[in-house]
XYZ file of C-alpha atoms in Angstrom:
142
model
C 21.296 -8.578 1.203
C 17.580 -8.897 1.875
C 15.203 -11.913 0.241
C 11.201 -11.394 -0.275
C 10.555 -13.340 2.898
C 12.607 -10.796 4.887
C 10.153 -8.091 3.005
C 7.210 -10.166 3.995
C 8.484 -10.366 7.658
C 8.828 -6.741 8.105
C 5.607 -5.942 6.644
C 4.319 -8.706 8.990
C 5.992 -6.648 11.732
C 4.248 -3.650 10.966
C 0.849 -5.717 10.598
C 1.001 -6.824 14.044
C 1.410 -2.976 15.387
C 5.272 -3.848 15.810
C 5.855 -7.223 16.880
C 7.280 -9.606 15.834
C 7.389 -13.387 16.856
C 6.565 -12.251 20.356
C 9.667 -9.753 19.660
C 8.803 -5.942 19.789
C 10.714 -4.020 17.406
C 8.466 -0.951 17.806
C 6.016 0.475 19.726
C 1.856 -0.147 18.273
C 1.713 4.375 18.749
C 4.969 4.652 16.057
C 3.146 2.287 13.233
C 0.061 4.100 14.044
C 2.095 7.100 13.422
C 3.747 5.965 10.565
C 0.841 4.728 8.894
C -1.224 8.116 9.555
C -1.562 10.767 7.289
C 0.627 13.733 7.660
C 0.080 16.141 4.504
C -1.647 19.732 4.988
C -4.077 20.046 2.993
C -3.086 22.199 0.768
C -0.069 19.957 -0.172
C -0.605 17.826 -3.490
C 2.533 15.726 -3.232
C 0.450 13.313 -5.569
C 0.753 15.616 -8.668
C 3.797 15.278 -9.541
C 4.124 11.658 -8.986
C 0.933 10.885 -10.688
C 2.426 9.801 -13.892
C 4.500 7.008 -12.101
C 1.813 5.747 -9.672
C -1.683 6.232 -11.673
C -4.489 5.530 -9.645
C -2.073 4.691 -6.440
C -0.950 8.590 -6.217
C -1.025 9.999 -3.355
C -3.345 12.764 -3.545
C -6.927 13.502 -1.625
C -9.318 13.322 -4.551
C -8.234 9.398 -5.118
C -8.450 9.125 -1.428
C -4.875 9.024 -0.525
C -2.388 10.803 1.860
C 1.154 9.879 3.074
C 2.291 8.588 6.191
C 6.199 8.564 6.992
C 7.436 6.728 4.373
C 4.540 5.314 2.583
C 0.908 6.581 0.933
C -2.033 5.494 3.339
C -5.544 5.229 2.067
C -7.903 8.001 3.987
C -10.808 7.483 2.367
C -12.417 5.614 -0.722
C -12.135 8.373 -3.057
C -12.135 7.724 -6.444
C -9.422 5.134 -6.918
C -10.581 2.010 -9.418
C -7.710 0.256 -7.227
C -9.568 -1.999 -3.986
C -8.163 -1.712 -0.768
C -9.520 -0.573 2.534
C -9.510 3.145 4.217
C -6.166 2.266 6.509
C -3.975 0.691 4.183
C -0.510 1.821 3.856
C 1.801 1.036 0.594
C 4.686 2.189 -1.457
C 6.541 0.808 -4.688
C 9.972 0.695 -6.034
C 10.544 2.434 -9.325
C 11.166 -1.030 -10.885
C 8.049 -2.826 -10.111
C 9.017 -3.926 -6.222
C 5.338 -3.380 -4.275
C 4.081 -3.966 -0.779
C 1.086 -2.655 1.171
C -0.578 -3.909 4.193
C -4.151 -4.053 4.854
C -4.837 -3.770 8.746
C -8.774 -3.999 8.261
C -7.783 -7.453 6.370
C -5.250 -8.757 8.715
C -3.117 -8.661 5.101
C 0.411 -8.490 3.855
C 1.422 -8.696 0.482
C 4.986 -8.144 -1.405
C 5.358 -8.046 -4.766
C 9.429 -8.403 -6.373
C 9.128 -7.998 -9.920
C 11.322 -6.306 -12.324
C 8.949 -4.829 -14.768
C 9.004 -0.584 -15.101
C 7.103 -0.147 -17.930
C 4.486 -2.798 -16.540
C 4.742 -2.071 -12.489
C 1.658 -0.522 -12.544
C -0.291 -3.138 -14.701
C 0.980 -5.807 -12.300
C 0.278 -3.881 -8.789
C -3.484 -3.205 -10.475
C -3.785 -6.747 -11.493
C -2.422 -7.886 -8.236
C -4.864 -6.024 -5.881
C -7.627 -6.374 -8.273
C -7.409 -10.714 -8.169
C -6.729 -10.783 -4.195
C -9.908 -8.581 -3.188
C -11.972 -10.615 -5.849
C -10.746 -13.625 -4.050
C -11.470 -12.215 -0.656
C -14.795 -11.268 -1.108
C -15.993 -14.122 -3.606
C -16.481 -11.903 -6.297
C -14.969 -11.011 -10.239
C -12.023 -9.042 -10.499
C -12.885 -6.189 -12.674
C -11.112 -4.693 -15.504
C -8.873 -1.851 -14.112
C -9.099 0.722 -17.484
């Protein structure tokens, strides 16, 4: 049995390269690793998941990749979702969400029950923090 704060705290882990309240659970080279891109090229893992994560697939053109065991953004590419080249993210089929924003210095978990909405609600949710981080509107995701 887990509770969002224990989600939070592990992302918080990986944040901080692996520590945790002066504890180090792995080394700062594994979360670089993990959070790295590892598809060839020629791989589109993204396609086939496209229809269950939108503009959060994980394929090159949208300017994703995947690490080991979550997408990482590799460049800007052409999602409408903000975020910053580094980030690294995944989502439960249900709604659950996380991603952590090294550039940032962010963390954020998201426990909602909502499958026909998840991806309304991860949009929305990116869309209002990076408006409130850089002063600015959120815009309308479409």
């Amino acid at each position: 049995v887990s509770t969002a704060a224990d989600y939070l705290r592990f992302c918080q882990m990986l944040l901080n390269g692996g520590e945790l309240d002066g504890a180090r659970l792995l080394a700062p080279k594994t979360v670089a690793h993990m959070a790295s891109d590892h598809l060839p090229p020629d791989v589109r893992y993204g396609e086939t998941t496209r229809p269950r994560f939108g503009a959060l697939a994980p394929v090159p053109e949208m300017g994703y990749g995947f690490g080991l065991g979550f997408a990482v953004r590799t460049a800007q590419g052409r999602s409408p979702v903000p975020g910053s080249v580094g980030e690294f993210f995944w989502g439960g089929v249900t709604g659950t969400y996380f991603w952590i924003d090294p550039q940032e210095q962010m963390a954020v978990v998201l426990m909602l029950q909502a499958p026909d909405q998840r991806l309304h609600y991860r949009y929305l949710t990116r869309r209002l923090v990076y408006a409130a981080l850089t002063g600015s509107r959120a815009r309308r995701y479409r």
